[in-house]
């Protein structure tokens, strides 16, 4: 059963990434979270999700309230290592 969940997650998370990128492109704020898993039974009950369905992520999406400018990133050369650390 654990491998089934891992296989499901590997199919879901690329789609989650695309959703996050699309939200950003539209000026929306979004974040991947799994905090709902601590109360998964309650989530499933409220949303009518069957017990046999795995909930792998929650993605809150909304219009940002404050500054939502460009992100800053370090140069790739500072973060990528090849054949050494």
Tab-separated table of N, CA, C and O in Angstrom:
chain	number	residue	atom	x	y	z
A	1	UNK	N	0.814	-1.219	0.000
A	1	UNK	CA	0.000	0.000	0.000
A	1	UNK	C	0.849	1.271	0.000
A	1	UNK	O	0.498	2.247	-0.625
A	2	UNK	N	1.973	1.256	0.730
A	2	UNK	CA	2.812	2.457	0.779
A	2	UNK	C	3.359	2.818	-0.607
A	2	UNK	O	3.406	3.979	-0.985
A	3	UNK	N	3.773	1.800	-1.367
A	3	UNK	CA	4.300	2.047	-2.707
A	3	UNK	C	3.217	2.606	-3.628
A	3	UNK	O	3.504	3.429	-4.496
A	4	UNK	N	1.967	2.202	-3.414
A	4	UNK	CA	0.877	2.751	-4.214
A	4	UNK	C	0.722	4.249	-3.973
A	4	UNK	O	0.494	5.018	-4.905
A	5	UNK	N	0.826	4.658	-2.710
A	5	UNK	CA	0.718	6.080	-2.379
A	5	UNK	C	1.885	6.851	-2.986
A	5	UNK	O	1.706	7.939	-3.542
A	6	UNK	N	3.080	6.288	-2.919
A	6	UNK	CA	4.247	6.950	-3.506
A	6	UNK	C	4.070	7.086	-5.014
A	6	UNK	O	4.373	8.135	-5.597
A	7	UNK	N	3.549	6.052	-5.650
A	7	UNK	CA	3.306	6.115	-7.090
A	7	UNK	C	2.263	7.175	-7.422
A	7	UNK	O	2.418	7.929	-8.390
A	8	UNK	N	1.207	7.256	-6.628
A	8	UNK	CA	0.191	8.291	-6.838
A	8	UNK	C	0.805	9.678	-6.701
A	8	UNK	O	0.547	10.561	-7.511
A	9	UNK	N	1.596	9.868	-5.667
A	9	UNK	CA	2.216	11.175	-5.427
A	9	UNK	C	3.106	11.563	-6.593
A	9	UNK	O	3.130	12.722	-7.017
A	10	UNK	N	3.845	10.606	-7.135
A	10	UNK	CA	4.746	10.935	-8.237
A	10	UNK	C	3.969	11.375	-9.467
A	10	UNK	O	4.504	12.075	-10.327
A	11	UNK	N	2.715	11.000	-9.562
A	11	UNK	CA	1.873	11.447	-10.668
A	11	UNK	C	1.221	12.799	-10.382
A	11	UNK	O	0.954	13.569	-11.297
A	12	UNK	N	0.959	13.070	-9.121
A	12	UNK	CA	0.232	14.288	-8.744
A	12	UNK	C	1.142	15.513	-8.681
A	12	UNK	O	0.786	16.588	-9.168
A	13	UNK	N	2.328	15.360	-8.113
A	13	UNK	CA	3.154	16.538	-7.847
A	13	UNK	C	3.639	17.294	-9.086
A	13	UNK	O	3.744	18.523	-9.026
A	14	UNK	N	3.886	16.655	-10.230
A	14	UNK	CA	4.183	17.470	-11.420
A	14	UNK	C	3.004	18.369	-11.811
A	14	UNK	O	3.194	19.520	-12.216
A	15	UNK	N	1.781	17.859	-11.649
A	15	UNK	CA	0.608	18.687	-11.920
A	15	UNK	C	0.479	19.829	-10.930
A	15	UNK	O	0.081	20.945	-11.290
A	16	UNK	N	0.818	19.562	-9.674
A	16	UNK	CA	0.808	20.608	-8.647
A	16	UNK	C	1.795	21.711	-9.026
A	16	UNK	O	1.479	22.905	-8.944
A	17	UNK	N	2.979	21.318	-9.468
A	17	UNK	CA	3.973	22.307	-9.877
A	17	UNK	C	3.434	23.174	-11.015
A	17	UNK	O	3.588	24.403	-11.000
A	18	UNK	N	2.785	22.564	-11.985
A	18	UNK	CA	2.221	23.335	-13.095
A	18	UNK	C	1.146	24.297	-12.608
A	18	UNK	O	1.063	25.434	-13.075
A	19	UNK	N	0.318	23.854	-11.665
A	19	UNK	CA	-0.700	24.734	-11.110
A	19	UNK	C	-0.066	25.931	-10.401
A	19	UNK	O	-0.507	27.065	-10.565
A	20	UNK	N	0.990	25.673	-9.619
A	20	UNK	CA	1.676	26.766	-8.914
A	20	UNK	C	2.293	27.756	-9.906
A	20	UNK	O	2.214	28.974	-9.708
A	21	UNK	N	2.905	27.254	-10.971
A	21	UNK	CA	3.491	28.137	-11.983
A	21	UNK	C	2.421	28.947	-12.705
A	21	UNK	O	2.605	30.142	-12.963
A	22	UNK	N	1.303	28.311	-13.018
A	22	UNK	CA	0.214	29.022	-13.692
A	22	UNK	C	-0.369	30.103	-12.790
A	22	UNK	O	-0.646	31.222	-13.248
A	23	UNK	N	-0.544	29.793	-11.507
A	23	UNK	CA	-1.058	30.799	-10.568
A	23	UNK	C	-0.130	31.998	-10.517
A	23	UNK	O	-0.579	33.148	-10.577
A	24	UNK	N	1.162	31.738	-10.421
A	24	UNK	CA	2.146	32.835	-10.370
A	24	UNK	C	2.076	33.686	-11.632
A	24	UNK	O	2.100	34.911	-11.577
A	25	UNK	N	1.955	33.043	-12.778
A	25	UNK	CA	1.888	33.767	-14.049
A	25	UNK	C	0.650	34.654	-14.120
A	25	UNK	O	0.660	35.697	-14.782
A	26	UNK	N	-0.403	34.278	-13.419
A	26	UNK	CA	-1.635	35.064	-13.403
A	26	UNK	C	-1.665	36.086	-12.271
A	26	UNK	O	-2.659	36.778	-12.073
A	27	UNK	N	-0.578	36.150	-11.495
A	27	UNK	CA	-0.519	37.100	-10.387
A	27	UNK	C	-1.190	36.597	-9.119
A	27	UNK	O	-1.433	37.387	-8.202
A	28	UNK	N	-1.498	35.319	-9.060
A	28	UNK	CA	-2.129	34.738	-7.878
A	28	UNK	C	-1.076	34.141	-6.950
A	28	UNK	O	-0.050	33.645	-7.414
A	29	UNK	N	-1.344	34.170	-5.678
A	29	UNK	CA	-0.493	33.499	-4.716
A	29	UNK	C	-1.013	32.085	-4.501
A	29	UNK	O	-2.220	31.864	-4.437
A	30	UNK	N	-0.117	31.114	-4.429
A	30	UNK	CA	-0.510	29.722	-4.196
A	30	UNK	C	0.635	29.022	-3.488
A	30	UNK	O	1.797	29.407	-3.627
A	31	UNK	N	0.290	27.978	-2.738
A	31	UNK	CA	1.314	27.234	-2.011
A	31	UNK	C	0.864	25.784	-1.872
A	31	UNK	O	-0.321	25.501	-1.717
A	32	UNK	N	1.817	24.878	-1.962
A	32	UNK	CA	1.559	23.458	-1.713
A	32	UNK	C	1.663	23.225	-0.211
A	32	UNK	O	2.622	23.656	0.426
A	33	UNK	N	0.679	22.540	0.348
A	33	UNK	CA	0.741	22.200	1.761
A	33	UNK	C	0.186	20.795	1.975
A	33	UNK	O	-0.658	20.327	1.205
A	34	UNK	N	0.693	20.137	2.999
A	34	UNK	CA	0.153	18.834	3.385
A	34	UNK	C	-0.326	18.855	4.831
A	34	UNK	O	-0.564	17.814	5.421
A	35	UNK	N	-0.497	20.035	5.401
A	35	UNK	CA	-0.944	20.150	6.796
A	35	UNK	C	-2.308	19.505	6.995
A	35	UNK	O	-2.642	19.074	8.103
A	36	UNK	N	-3.097	19.438	5.953
A	36	UNK	CA	-4.424	18.832	6.087
A	36	UNK	C	-4.354	17.365	6.505
A	36	UNK	O	-5.316	16.831	7.037
A	37	UNK	N	-3.199	16.723	6.272
A	37	UNK	CA	-3.087	15.300	6.588
A	37	UNK	C	-3.245	15.017	8.083
A	37	UNK	O	-3.614	13.906	8.457
A	38	UNK	N	-2.978	16.017	8.920
A	38	UNK	CA	-3.166	15.815	10.360
A	38	UNK	C	-4.643	15.689	10.724
A	38	UNK	O	-4.980	15.153	11.775
A	39	UNK	N	-5.508	16.202	9.869
A	39	UNK	CA	-6.957	16.121	10.077
A	39	UNK	C	-7.631	15.532	8.841
A	39	UNK	O	-8.738	15.928	8.467
A	40	UNK	N	-6.958	14.582	8.199
A	40	UNK	CA	-7.453	14.079	6.907
A	40	UNK	C	-8.862	13.499	7.003
A	40	UNK	O	-9.680	13.701	6.098
A	41	UNK	N	-9.165	12.788	8.083
A	41	UNK	CA	-10.510	12.198	8.215
A	41	UNK	C	-11.578	13.295	8.207
A	41	UNK	O	-12.623	13.142	7.564
A	42	UNK	N	-11.314	14.391	8.910
A	42	UNK	CA	-12.267	15.498	8.956
A	42	UNK	C	-12.412	16.154	7.583
A	42	UNK	O	-13.518	16.489	7.156
A	43	UNK	N	-11.279	16.346	6.888
A	43	UNK	CA	-11.323	16.923	5.536
A	43	UNK	C	-12.184	16.059	4.621
A	43	UNK	O	-13.041	16.557	3.897
A	44	UNK	N	-11.909	14.762	4.657
A	44	UNK	CA	-12.649	13.852	3.790
A	44	UNK	C	-14.137	13.865	4.115
A	44	UNK	O	-14.974	13.861	3.204
A	45	UNK	N	-14.466	13.892	5.382
A	45	UNK	CA	-15.879	13.911	5.784
A	45	UNK	C	-16.558	15.180	5.268
A	45	UNK	O	-17.625	15.126	4.662
A	46	UNK	N	-15.942	16.331	5.491
A	46	UNK	CA	-16.545	17.608	5.086
A	46	UNK	C	-16.672	17.746	3.574
A	46	UNK	O	-17.619	18.352	3.077
A	47	UNK	N	-15.704	17.211	2.834
A	47	UNK	CA	-15.695	17.353	1.377
A	47	UNK	C	-16.311	16.167	0.652
A	47	UNK	O	-16.387	16.155	-0.574
A	48	UNK	N	-16.729	15.156	1.405
A	48	UNK	CA	-17.348	13.989	0.788
A	48	UNK	C	-16.378	13.122	0.005
A	48	UNK	O	-16.753	12.476	-0.966
A	49	UNK	N	-15.119	13.098	0.428
A	49	UNK	CA	-14.102	12.298	-0.244
A	49	UNK	C	-14.131	10.884	0.332
A	49	UNK	O	-14.035	10.711	1.543
A	50	UNK	N	-14.253	9.861	-0.513
A	50	UNK	CA	-14.299	8.483	-0.005
A	50	UNK	C	-13.026	8.104	0.743
A	50	UNK	O	-11.941	8.609	0.457
A	51	UNK	N	-13.153	7.165	1.688
A	51	UNK	CA	-12.018	6.734	2.506
A	51	UNK	C	-10.864	6.182	1.681
A	51	UNK	O	-9.721	6.355	2.028
A	52	UNK	N	-11.144	5.492	0.595
A	52	UNK	CA	-10.092	4.864	-0.196
A	52	UNK	C	-9.309	5.818	-1.083
A	52	UNK	O	-8.374	5.408	-1.766
A	53	UNK	N	-9.670	7.094	-1.097
A	53	UNK	CA	-8.985	8.094	-1.929
A	53	UNK	C	-7.925	8.792	-1.090
A	53	UNK	O	-8.203	9.270	0.007
A	54	UNK	N	-6.706	8.871	-1.611
A	54	UNK	CA	-5.624	9.577	-0.910
A	54	UNK	C	-5.648	11.053	-1.265
A	54	UNK	O	-5.786	11.417	-2.428
A	55	UNK	N	-5.538	11.886	-0.260
A	55	UNK	CA	-5.413	13.331	-0.487
A	55	UNK	C	-3.945	13.673	-0.290
A	55	UNK	O	-3.420	13.596	0.806
A	56	UNK	N	-3.287	14.021	-1.364
A	56	UNK	CA	-1.838	14.182	-1.341
A	56	UNK	C	-1.383	15.627	-1.183
A	56	UNK	O	-0.237	15.874	-0.849
A	57	UNK	N	-2.276	16.570	-1.418
A	57	UNK	CA	-1.876	17.978	-1.334
A	57	UNK	C	-3.116	18.855	-1.233
A	57	UNK	O	-4.187	18.488	-1.704
A	58	UNK	N	-2.935	20.007	-0.636
A	58	UNK	CA	-3.926	21.076	-0.657
A	58	UNK	C	-3.193	22.296	-1.200
A	58	UNK	O	-2.048	22.558	-0.807
A	59	UNK	N	-3.847	23.026	-2.088
A	59	UNK	CA	-3.211	24.192	-2.700
A	59	UNK	C	-4.122	25.405	-2.516
A	59	UNK	O	-5.024	25.639	-3.320
A	60	UNK	N	-3.920	26.167	-1.440
A	60	UNK	CA	-4.674	27.411	-1.300
A	60	UNK	C	-4.233	28.388	-2.398
A	60	UNK	O	-3.038	28.531	-2.663
A	61	UNK	N	-5.186	29.043	-3.032
A	61	UNK	CA	-4.905	29.995	-4.106
A	61	UNK	C	-5.688	31.268	-3.816
A	61	UNK	O	-6.848	31.211	-3.425
A	62	UNK	N	-5.053	32.405	-4.001
A	62	UNK	CA	-5.763	33.660	-3.783
A	62	UNK	C	-4.967	34.852	-4.269
A	62	UNK	O	-3.811	34.738	-4.676
A	63	UNK	N	-5.625	35.984	-4.242
A	63	UNK	CA	-4.957	37.226	-4.631
A	63	UNK	C	-4.109	37.704	-3.463
A	63	UNK	O	-4.585	37.776	-2.337
A	64	UNK	N	-2.844	38.016	-3.717
A	64	UNK	CA	-1.973	38.477	-2.622
A	64	UNK	C	-2.429	39.819	-2.080
A	64	UNK	O	-2.905	40.671	-2.819
A	65	UNK	N	-2.267	39.982	-0.791
A	65	UNK	CA	-2.670	41.219	-0.135
A	65	UNK	C	-1.558	42.269	-0.202
A	65	UNK	O	-1.809	43.435	-0.419
A	66	UNK	N	-0.332	41.844	0.018
A	66	UNK	CA	0.783	42.782	0.055
A	66	UNK	C	1.614	42.752	-1.220
A	66	UNK	O	1.132	42.416	-2.290
A	67	UNK	N	2.876	43.089	-1.061
A	67	UNK	CA	3.807	43.125	-2.192
A	67	UNK	C	3.978	41.720	-2.763
A	67	UNK	O	4.209	40.764	-2.050
A	68	UNK	N	3.888	41.616	-4.076
A	68	UNK	CA	4.026	40.322	-4.741
A	68	UNK	C	4.876	40.531	-5.988
A	68	UNK	O	4.444	40.333	-7.110
A	69	UNK	N	6.084	40.985	-5.751
A	69	UNK	CA	6.975	41.307	-6.857
A	69	UNK	C	7.764	40.109	-7.322
A	69	UNK	O	7.494	38.973	-6.950
A	70	UNK	N	8.776	40.380	-8.120
A	70	UNK	CA	9.608	39.287	-8.620
A	70	UNK	C	10.350	38.596	-7.477
A	70	UNK	O	10.674	39.212	-6.474
A	71	UNK	N	10.602	37.312	-7.669
A	71	UNK	CA	11.355	36.558	-6.680
A	71	UNK	C	12.846	36.740	-6.935
A	71	UNK	O	13.268	37.051	-8.044
A	72	UNK	N	13.623	36.586	-5.878
A	72	UNK	CA	15.068	36.673	-6.044
A	72	UNK	C	15.650	35.273	-5.876
A	72	UNK	O	15.204	34.498	-5.028
A	73	UNK	N	16.627	34.990	-6.713
A	73	UNK	CA	17.265	33.678	-6.656
A	73	UNK	C	18.765	33.853	-6.752
A	73	UNK	O	19.261	34.771	-7.397
A	74	UNK	N	19.473	32.949	-6.116
A	74	UNK	CA	20.922	32.934	-6.250
A	74	UNK	C	21.284	32.451	-7.653
A	74	UNK	O	20.523	31.683	-8.259
A	75	UNK	N	22.434	32.842	-8.163
A	75	UNK	CA	22.858	32.323	-9.464
A	75	UNK	C	22.988	30.796	-9.411
A	75	UNK	O	23.422	30.230	-8.404
A	76	UNK	N	22.623	30.137	-10.494
A	76	UNK	CA	22.661	28.671	-10.544
A	76	UNK	C	24.045	28.137	-10.210
A	76	UNK	O	24.177	27.098	-9.558
A	77	UNK	N	25.091	28.832	-10.632
A	77	UNK	CA	26.460	28.366	-10.379
A	77	UNK	C	26.764	28.248	-8.885
A	77	UNK	O	27.627	27.472	-8.491
A	78	UNK	N	26.047	28.998	-8.047
A	78	UNK	CA	26.246	28.900	-6.598
A	78	UNK	C	25.513	27.711	-5.981
A	78	UNK	O	25.795	27.330	-4.857
A	79	UNK	N	24.587	27.128	-6.711
A	79	UNK	CA	23.744	26.080	-6.150
A	79	UNK	C	23.938	24.706	-6.796
A	79	UNK	O	23.567	23.704	-6.214
A	80	UNK	N	24.491	24.681	-7.972
A	80	UNK	CA	24.658	23.412	-8.687
A	80	UNK	C	26.087	22.930	-8.547
A	80	UNK	O	27.035	23.675	-8.726
A	81	UNK	N	26.209	21.650	-8.227
A	81	UNK	CA	27.532	21.046	-8.054
A	81	UNK	C	27.629	19.847	-8.990
A	81	UNK	O	26.680	19.084	-9.119
A	82	UNK	N	28.792	19.674	-9.593
A	82	UNK	CA	28.994	18.531	-10.502
A	82	UNK	C	30.232	17.760	-10.070
A	82	UNK	O	31.332	18.340	-9.996
A	83	UNK	N	30.032	16.505	-9.781
A	83	UNK	CA	31.105	15.604	-9.393
A	83	UNK	C	31.850	16.036	-8.126
A	83	UNK	O	32.953	15.560	-7.878
A	84	UNK	N	31.288	16.933	-7.364
A	84	UNK	CA	31.889	17.371	-6.099
A	84	UNK	C	30.900	18.278	-5.391
A	84	UNK	O	29.935	18.730	-5.980
A	85	UNK	N	31.170	18.517	-4.142
A	85	UNK	CA	30.313	19.437	-3.381
A	85	UNK	C	30.858	20.827	-3.479
A	85	UNK	O	31.985	21.116	-3.437
